[in-house]
Short mmCIF file of C-alpha atoms and ligand atoms in Angstrom, two decimals:
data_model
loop_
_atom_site.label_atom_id
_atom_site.label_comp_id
_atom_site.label_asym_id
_atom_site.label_seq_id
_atom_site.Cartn_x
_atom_site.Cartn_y
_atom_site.Cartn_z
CA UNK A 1 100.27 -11.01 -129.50
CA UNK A 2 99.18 -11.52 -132.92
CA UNK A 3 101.96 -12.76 -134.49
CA UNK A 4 100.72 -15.70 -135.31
CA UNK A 5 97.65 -14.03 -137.68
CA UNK A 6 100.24 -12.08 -139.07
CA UNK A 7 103.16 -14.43 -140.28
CA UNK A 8 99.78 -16.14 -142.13
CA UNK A 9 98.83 -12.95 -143.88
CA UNK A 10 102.74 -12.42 -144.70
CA UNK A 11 102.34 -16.27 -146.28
CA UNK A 12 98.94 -15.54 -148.14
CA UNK A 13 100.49 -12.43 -149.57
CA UNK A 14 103.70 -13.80 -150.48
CA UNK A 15 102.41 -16.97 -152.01
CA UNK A 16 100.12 -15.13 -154.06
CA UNK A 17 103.18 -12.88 -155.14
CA UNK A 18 105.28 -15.71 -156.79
CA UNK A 19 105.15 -15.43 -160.52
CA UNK A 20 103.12 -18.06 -162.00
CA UNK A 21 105.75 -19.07 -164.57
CA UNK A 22 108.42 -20.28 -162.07
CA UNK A 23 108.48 -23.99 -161.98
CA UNK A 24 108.99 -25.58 -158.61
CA UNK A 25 109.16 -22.40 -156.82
CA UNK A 26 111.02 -22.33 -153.87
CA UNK A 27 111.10 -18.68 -151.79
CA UNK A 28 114.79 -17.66 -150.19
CA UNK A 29 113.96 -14.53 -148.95
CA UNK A 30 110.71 -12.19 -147.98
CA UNK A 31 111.83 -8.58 -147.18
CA UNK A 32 109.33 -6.86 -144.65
CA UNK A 33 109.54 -3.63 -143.37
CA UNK A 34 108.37 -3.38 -139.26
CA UNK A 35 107.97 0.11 -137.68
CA UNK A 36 109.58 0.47 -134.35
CA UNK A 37 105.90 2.02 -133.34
CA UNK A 38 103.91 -1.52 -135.24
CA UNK A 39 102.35 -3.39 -132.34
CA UNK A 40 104.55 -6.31 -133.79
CA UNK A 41 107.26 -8.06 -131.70
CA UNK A 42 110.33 -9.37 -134.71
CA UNK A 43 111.23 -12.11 -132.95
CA UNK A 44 107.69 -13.61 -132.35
CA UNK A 45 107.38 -12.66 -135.56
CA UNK A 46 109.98 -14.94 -136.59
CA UNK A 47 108.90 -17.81 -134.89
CA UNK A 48 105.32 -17.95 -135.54
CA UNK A 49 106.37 -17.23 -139.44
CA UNK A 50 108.75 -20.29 -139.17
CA UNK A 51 105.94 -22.53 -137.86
CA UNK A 52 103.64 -21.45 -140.41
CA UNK A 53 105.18 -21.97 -143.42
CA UNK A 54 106.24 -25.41 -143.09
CA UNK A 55 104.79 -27.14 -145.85
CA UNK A 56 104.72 -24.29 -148.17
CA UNK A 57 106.49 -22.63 -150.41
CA UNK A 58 108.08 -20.35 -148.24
CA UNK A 59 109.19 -23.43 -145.62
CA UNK A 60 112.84 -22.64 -144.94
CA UNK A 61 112.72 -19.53 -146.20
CA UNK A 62 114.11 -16.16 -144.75
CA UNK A 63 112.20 -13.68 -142.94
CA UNK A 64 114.35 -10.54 -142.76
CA UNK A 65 113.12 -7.57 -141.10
CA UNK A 66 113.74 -4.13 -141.33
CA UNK A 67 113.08 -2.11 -138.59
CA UNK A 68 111.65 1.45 -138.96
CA UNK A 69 112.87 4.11 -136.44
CA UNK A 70 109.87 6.59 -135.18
CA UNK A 71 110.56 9.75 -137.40
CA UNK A 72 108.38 13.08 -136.62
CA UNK A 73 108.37 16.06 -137.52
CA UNK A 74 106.81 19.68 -136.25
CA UNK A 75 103.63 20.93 -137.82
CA UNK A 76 104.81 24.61 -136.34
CA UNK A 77 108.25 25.02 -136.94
CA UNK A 78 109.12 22.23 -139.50
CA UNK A 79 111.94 20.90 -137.65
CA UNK A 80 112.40 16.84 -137.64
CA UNK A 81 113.54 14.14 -135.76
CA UNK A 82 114.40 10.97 -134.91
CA UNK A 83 112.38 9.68 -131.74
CA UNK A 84 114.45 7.05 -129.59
CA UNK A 85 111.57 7.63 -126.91
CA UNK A 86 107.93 7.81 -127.19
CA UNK A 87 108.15 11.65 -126.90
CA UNK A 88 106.24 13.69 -129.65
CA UNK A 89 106.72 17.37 -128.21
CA UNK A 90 109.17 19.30 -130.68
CA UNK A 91 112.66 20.09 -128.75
CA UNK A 92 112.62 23.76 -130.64
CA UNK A 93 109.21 25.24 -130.18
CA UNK A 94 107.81 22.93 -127.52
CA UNK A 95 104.90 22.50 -129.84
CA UNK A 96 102.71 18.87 -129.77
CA UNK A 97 101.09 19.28 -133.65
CA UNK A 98 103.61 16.55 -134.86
CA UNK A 99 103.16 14.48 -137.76
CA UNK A 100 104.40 10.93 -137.78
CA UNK A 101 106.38 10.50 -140.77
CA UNK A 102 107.79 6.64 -140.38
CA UNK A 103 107.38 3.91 -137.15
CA UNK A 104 104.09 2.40 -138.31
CA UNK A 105 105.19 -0.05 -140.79
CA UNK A 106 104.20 -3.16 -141.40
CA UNK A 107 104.92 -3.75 -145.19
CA UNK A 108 106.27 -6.78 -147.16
CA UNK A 109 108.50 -5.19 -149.88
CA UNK A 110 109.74 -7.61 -152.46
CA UNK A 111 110.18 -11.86 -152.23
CA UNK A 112 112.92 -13.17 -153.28
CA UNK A 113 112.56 -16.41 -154.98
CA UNK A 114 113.76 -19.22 -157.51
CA UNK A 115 113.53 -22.37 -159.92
CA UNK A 116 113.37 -25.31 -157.95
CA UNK A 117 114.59 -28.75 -159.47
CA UNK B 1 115.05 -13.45 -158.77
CA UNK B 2 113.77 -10.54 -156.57
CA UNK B 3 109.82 -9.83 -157.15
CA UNK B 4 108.73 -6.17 -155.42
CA UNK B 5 105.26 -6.93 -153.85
CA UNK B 6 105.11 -3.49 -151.67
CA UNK B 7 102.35 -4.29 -149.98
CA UNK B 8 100.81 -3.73 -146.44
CA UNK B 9 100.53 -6.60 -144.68
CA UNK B 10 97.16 -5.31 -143.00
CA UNK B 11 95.39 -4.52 -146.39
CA UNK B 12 92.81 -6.63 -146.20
CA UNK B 13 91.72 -5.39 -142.57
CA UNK B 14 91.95 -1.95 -143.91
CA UNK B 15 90.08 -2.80 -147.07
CA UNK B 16 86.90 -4.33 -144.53
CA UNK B 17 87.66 -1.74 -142.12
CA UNK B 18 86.93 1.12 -145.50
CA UNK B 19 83.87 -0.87 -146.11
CA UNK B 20 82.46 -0.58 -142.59
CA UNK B 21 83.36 3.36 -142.66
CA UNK B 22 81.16 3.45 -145.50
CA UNK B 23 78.58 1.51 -144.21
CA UNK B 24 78.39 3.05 -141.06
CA UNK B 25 78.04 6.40 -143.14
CA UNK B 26 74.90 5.37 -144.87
CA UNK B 27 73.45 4.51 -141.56
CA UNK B 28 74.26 7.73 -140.37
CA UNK B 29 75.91 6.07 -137.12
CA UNK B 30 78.76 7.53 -135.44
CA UNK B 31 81.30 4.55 -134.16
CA UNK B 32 83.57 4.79 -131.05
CA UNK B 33 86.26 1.85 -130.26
CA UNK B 34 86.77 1.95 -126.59
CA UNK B 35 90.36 0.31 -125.86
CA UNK B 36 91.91 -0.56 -122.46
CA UNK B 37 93.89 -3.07 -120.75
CA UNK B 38 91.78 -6.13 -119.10
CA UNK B 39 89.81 -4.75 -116.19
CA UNK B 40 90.25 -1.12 -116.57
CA UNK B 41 86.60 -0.35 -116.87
CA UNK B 42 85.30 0.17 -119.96
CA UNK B 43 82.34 -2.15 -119.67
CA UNK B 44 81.78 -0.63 -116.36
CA UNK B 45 81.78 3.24 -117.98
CA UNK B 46 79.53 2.35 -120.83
CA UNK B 47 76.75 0.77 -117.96
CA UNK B 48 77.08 4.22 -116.55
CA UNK B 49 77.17 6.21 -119.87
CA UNK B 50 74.72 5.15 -122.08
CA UNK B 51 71.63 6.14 -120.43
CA UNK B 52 73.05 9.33 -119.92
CA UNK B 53 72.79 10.14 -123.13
CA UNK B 54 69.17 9.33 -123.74
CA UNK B 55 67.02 10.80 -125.07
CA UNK B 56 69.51 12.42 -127.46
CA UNK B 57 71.39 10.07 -128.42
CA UNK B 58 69.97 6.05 -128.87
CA UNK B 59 73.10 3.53 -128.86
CA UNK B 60 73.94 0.16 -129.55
CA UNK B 61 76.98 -1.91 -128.58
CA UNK B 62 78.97 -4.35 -130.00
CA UNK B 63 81.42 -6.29 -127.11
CA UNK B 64 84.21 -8.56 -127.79
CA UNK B 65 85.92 -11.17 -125.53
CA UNK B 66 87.72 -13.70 -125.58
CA UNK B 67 85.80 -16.00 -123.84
CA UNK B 68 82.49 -15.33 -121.56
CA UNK B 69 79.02 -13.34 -122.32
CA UNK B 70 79.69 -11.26 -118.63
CA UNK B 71 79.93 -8.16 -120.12
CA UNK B 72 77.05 -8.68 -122.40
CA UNK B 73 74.88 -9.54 -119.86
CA UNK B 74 75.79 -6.79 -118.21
CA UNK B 75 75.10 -4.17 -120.54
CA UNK B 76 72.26 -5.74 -121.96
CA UNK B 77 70.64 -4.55 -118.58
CA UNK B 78 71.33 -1.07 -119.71
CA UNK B 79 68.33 -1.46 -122.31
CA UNK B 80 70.40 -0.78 -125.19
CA UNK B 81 71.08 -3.43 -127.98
CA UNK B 82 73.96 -5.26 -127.22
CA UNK B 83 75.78 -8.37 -129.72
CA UNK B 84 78.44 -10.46 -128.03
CA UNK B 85 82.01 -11.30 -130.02
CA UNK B 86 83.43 -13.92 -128.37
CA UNK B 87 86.82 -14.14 -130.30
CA UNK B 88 87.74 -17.52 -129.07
CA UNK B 89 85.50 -18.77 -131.90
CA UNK B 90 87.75 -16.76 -134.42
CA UNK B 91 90.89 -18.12 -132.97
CA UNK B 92 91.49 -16.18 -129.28
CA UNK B 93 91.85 -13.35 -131.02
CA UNK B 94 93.70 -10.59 -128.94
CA UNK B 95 91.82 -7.89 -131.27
CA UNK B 96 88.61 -7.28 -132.99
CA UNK B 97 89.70 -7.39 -136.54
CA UNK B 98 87.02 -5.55 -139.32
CA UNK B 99 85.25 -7.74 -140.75
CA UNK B 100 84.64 -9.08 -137.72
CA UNK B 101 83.21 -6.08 -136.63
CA UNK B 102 81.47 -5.63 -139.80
CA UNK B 103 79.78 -8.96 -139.31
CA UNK B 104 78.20 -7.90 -136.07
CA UNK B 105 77.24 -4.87 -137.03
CA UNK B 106 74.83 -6.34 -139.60
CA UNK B 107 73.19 -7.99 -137.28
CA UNK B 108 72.15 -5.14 -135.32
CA UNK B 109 69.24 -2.89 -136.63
CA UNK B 110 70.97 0.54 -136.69
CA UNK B 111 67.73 2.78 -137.55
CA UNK B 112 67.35 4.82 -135.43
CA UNK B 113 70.94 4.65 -133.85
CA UNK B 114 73.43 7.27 -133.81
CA UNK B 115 76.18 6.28 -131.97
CA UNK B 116 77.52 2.26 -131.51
CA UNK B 117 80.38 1.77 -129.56
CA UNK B 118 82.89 -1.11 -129.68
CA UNK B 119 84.09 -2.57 -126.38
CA UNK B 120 87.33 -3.87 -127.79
CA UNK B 121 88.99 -6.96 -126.45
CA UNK B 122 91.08 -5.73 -123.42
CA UNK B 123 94.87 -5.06 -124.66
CA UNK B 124 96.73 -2.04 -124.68
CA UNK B 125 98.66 -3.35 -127.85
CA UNK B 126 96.90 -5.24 -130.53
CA UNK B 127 93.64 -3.28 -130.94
CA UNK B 128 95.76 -0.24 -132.08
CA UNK B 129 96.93 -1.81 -134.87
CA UNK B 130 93.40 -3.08 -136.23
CA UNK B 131 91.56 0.19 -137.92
CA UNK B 132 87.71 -1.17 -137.46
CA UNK B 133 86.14 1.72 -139.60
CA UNK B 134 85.87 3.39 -136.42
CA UNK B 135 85.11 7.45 -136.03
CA UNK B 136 86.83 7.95 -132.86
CA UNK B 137 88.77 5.85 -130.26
CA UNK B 138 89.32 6.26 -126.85
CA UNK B 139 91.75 4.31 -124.18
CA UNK B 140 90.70 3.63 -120.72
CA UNK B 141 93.59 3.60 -118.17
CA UNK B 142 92.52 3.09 -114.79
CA UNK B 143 94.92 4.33 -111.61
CA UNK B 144 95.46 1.06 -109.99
CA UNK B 145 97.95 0.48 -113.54
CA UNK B 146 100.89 3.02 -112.86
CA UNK B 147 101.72 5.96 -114.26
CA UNK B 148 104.20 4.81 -117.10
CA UNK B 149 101.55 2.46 -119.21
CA UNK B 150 101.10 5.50 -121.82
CA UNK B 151 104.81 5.80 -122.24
CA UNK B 152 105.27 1.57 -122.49
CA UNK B 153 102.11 1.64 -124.80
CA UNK B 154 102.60 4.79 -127.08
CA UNK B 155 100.99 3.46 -130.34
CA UNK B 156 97.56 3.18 -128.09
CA UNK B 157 98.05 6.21 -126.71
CA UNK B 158 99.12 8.00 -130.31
CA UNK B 159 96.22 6.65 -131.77
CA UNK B 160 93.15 7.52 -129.66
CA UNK B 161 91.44 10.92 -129.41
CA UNK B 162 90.67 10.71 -125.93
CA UNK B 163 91.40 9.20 -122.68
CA UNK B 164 89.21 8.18 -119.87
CA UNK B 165 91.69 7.71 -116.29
CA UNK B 166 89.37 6.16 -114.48
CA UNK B 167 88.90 4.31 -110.91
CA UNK B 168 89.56 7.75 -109.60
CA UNK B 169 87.54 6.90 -106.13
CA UNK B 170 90.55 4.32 -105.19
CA UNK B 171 93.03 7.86 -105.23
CA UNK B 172 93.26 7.96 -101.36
CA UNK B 173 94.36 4.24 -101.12
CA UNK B 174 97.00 4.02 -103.60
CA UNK B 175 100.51 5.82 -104.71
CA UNK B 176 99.61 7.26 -107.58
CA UNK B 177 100.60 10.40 -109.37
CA UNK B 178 97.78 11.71 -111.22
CA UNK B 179 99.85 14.79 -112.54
CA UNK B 180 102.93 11.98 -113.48
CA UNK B 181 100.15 10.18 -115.82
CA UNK B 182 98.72 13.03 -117.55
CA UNK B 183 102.09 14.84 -118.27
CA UNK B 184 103.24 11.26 -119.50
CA UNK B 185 100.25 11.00 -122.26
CA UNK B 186 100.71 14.45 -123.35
CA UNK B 187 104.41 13.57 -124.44
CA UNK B 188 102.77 11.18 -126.18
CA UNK B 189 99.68 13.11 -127.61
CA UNK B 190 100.00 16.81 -126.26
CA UNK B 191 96.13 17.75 -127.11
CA UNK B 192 94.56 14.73 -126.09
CA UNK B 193 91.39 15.17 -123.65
CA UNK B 194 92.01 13.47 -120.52
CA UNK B 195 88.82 12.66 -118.38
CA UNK B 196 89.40 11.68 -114.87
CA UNK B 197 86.60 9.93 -114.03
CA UNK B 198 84.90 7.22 -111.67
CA UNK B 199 82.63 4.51 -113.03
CA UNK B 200 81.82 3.82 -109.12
CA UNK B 201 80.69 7.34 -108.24
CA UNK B 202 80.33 8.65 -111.40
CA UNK B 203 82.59 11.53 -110.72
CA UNK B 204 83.84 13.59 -114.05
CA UNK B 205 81.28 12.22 -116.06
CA UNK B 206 79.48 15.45 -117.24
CA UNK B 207 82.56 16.35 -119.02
CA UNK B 208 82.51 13.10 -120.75
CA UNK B 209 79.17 12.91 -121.73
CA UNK B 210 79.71 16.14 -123.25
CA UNK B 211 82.68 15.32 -125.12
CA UNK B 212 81.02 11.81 -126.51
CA UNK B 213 77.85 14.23 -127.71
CA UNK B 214 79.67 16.24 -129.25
CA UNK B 215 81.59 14.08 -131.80
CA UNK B 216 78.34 12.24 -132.50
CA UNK B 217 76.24 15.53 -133.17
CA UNK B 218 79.45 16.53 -135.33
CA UNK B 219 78.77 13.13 -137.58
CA UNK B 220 75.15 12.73 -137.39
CA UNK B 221 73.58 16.39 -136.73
N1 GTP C 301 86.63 1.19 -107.45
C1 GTP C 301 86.30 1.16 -108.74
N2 GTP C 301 86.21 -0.02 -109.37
C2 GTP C 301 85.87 -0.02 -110.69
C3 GTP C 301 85.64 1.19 -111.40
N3 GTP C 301 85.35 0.87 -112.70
C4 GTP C 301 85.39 -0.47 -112.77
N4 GTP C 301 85.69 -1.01 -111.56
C5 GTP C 301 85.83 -2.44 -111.25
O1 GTP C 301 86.90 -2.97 -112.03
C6 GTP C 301 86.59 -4.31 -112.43
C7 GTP C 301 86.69 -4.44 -113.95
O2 GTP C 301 85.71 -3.60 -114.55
P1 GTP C 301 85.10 -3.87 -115.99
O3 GTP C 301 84.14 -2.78 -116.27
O4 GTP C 301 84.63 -5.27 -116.09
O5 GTP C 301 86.41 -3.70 -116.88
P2 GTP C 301 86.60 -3.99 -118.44
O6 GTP C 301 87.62 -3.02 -118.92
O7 GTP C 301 85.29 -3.98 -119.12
O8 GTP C 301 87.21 -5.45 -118.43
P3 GTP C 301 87.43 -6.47 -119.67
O9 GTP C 301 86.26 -6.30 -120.58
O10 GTP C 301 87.48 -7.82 -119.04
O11 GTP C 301 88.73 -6.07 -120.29
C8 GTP C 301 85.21 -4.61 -111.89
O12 GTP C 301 85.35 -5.32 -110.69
C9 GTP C 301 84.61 -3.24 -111.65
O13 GTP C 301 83.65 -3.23 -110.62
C10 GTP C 301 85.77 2.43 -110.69
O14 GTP C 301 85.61 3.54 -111.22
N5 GTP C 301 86.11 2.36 -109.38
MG1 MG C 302 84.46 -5.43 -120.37
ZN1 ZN C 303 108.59 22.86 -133.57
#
């Protein structure tokens, strides 16, 4: 539900990322990494990004997102996993001391981005 | 030309949110971020809670909406200091963001406080996401929602130390599998405390004024 505050931090942060020597720069491409756990719907992502950066220099531009799959794994016996459902009980040792290790991101990674005319 | 940023798109919440932590250190001030979904409670628990914990424990309260001073007015009743957030002034937020939080908090004299609690904006989604320099969370999930709300909101679930299942006076009239909900949040968070409680009859409150004490006497001695 707040996609909209976060396509303008994604713009802030990606503006402020463009190299200052680039003349005219125009951005292709913003790679962002979304957790499958991130309280962050992609495709209202999307849409609220595509609003947003209209008259910028990331209007037009590409927001691809990866999506993060939930990983865990067991505090007790080590073992790890891949969760397809919000379950974090370990299938060996029944145990519920489970670290999340991925399905929380929300990162922008790189910005891809060139000379305009 | 590719240009790595690696950055977390949050950073500057969690960068205000560090700041609060800090602040709310020095004042020795132990901060709980009550979550829920609209209507489950919470501003109904905290009217019955925090003169139960007086004399120990002095509070404050900070309560965010989106839109009306009800709740304040409701608590303020309770004696303790209350501020109002109405987020429609920073946008209809669906979240109390840090410095937000951080803002209010100023304006509340904290000597003599221990604990301040944060009546999030209801939404079982977007608070989780928003760290407010909080010490300890807790959800509210009341029984007329369904059994399956931890499992369709895990991240809220994941995230908080404790829940409160509450509204547990409407049991006789409704459906509801009290044994479903609890096994469903422990698959979620296996050592989670789960207090079943009424804000009506106050039923299952000792254990949760006991729990609340604790953590603050753990913080602030
Ligand atoms: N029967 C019953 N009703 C309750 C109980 N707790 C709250 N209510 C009622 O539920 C409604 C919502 O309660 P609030 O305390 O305002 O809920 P809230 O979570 O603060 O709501 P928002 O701040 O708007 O998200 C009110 O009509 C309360 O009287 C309870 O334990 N039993
Ligand atoms: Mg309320
Ligand atoms: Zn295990």
């Amino acid at each position: 539900m707040h996609e909209m505050g976060i396509a303008l931090e994604i713009i802030k942060i990606a503006v402020d990322s463009i190299p200052a020597n680039l003349k005219n720069p125009k951005v292709e491409r913003i790679n962002l990494k979304v957790g499958k756990l991130a309280a962050v719907v992609p495709d209202s992502l999307k849409f609220c990004f595509e609003v947003a950066s209209k008259d910028t220099a990331l209007e037009g531009s590409l927001l691809h997102i990866e999506e993060i799959p939930v990983t865990a794994r067991c505090i007790n016996c080590g073992n790890s996993w891949t969760a397809i459902k919000p379950v974090f009980i370990c299938e060996k040792c029944d145990s519920g001391q489970v670290d999340l290790l991925s399905g929380r991101e929300l990162d922008i990674v790189s910005i891809e981005v060139e000379e305009g005319a | 030309m590719e240009v790595k940023v690696v950055k977390k798109v949050l950073s500057v919440n969690d960068t205000m949110a560090h700041q609060n932590r800090k602040y709310f250190s020095d004042k020795k001030v132990f901060v709980l971020n009550m979550m829920s979904s609209p209507g489950s409670g919470k501003t109904s628990i905290l009217e019955k809670t925090v003169g139960r914990l007086l004399p120990e424990i002095n509070s404050a309260i900070i309560v965010g909406d989106i839109c009306t001073t009800n709740d304040a007015d409701r608590l303020a009743k309770t004696g303790v200091p209350v501020i109002q957030i109405c987020t429609d002034d920073f946008g209809g937020d669906c979240h109390l963001a840090a410095h937000i939080v951080g803002n209010a908090a100023s304006d509340l004299d904290l000597d003599g406080v221990q604990l301040l609690i944060v009546e999030n904006v209801g939404n079982l989604v977007c608070p989780a996401e928003f760290d407010i320099g909080e010490d300890a969370r807790v959800v509210v999930l009341s029984v007329t929602e369904g059994e399956d709300k931890p499992l369709k909101y895990p991240l809220m679930f994941r995230v908080c130390d404790a829940a409160l299942l509450n509204k547990t006076d409407l049991l006789p009239y409704l459906d509801f599998d009290r044994e479903a909900v609890i096994n469903n949040i422990r698959q979620i968070h296996s050592d989670m405390p789960v207090f079943e409680v009424s804000a009506k009859t106050q039923d299952g409150f000792p254990a949760w004024i006991l729990w609340l004490k604790k953590q603050v006497e753990k913080k602030v001695g």
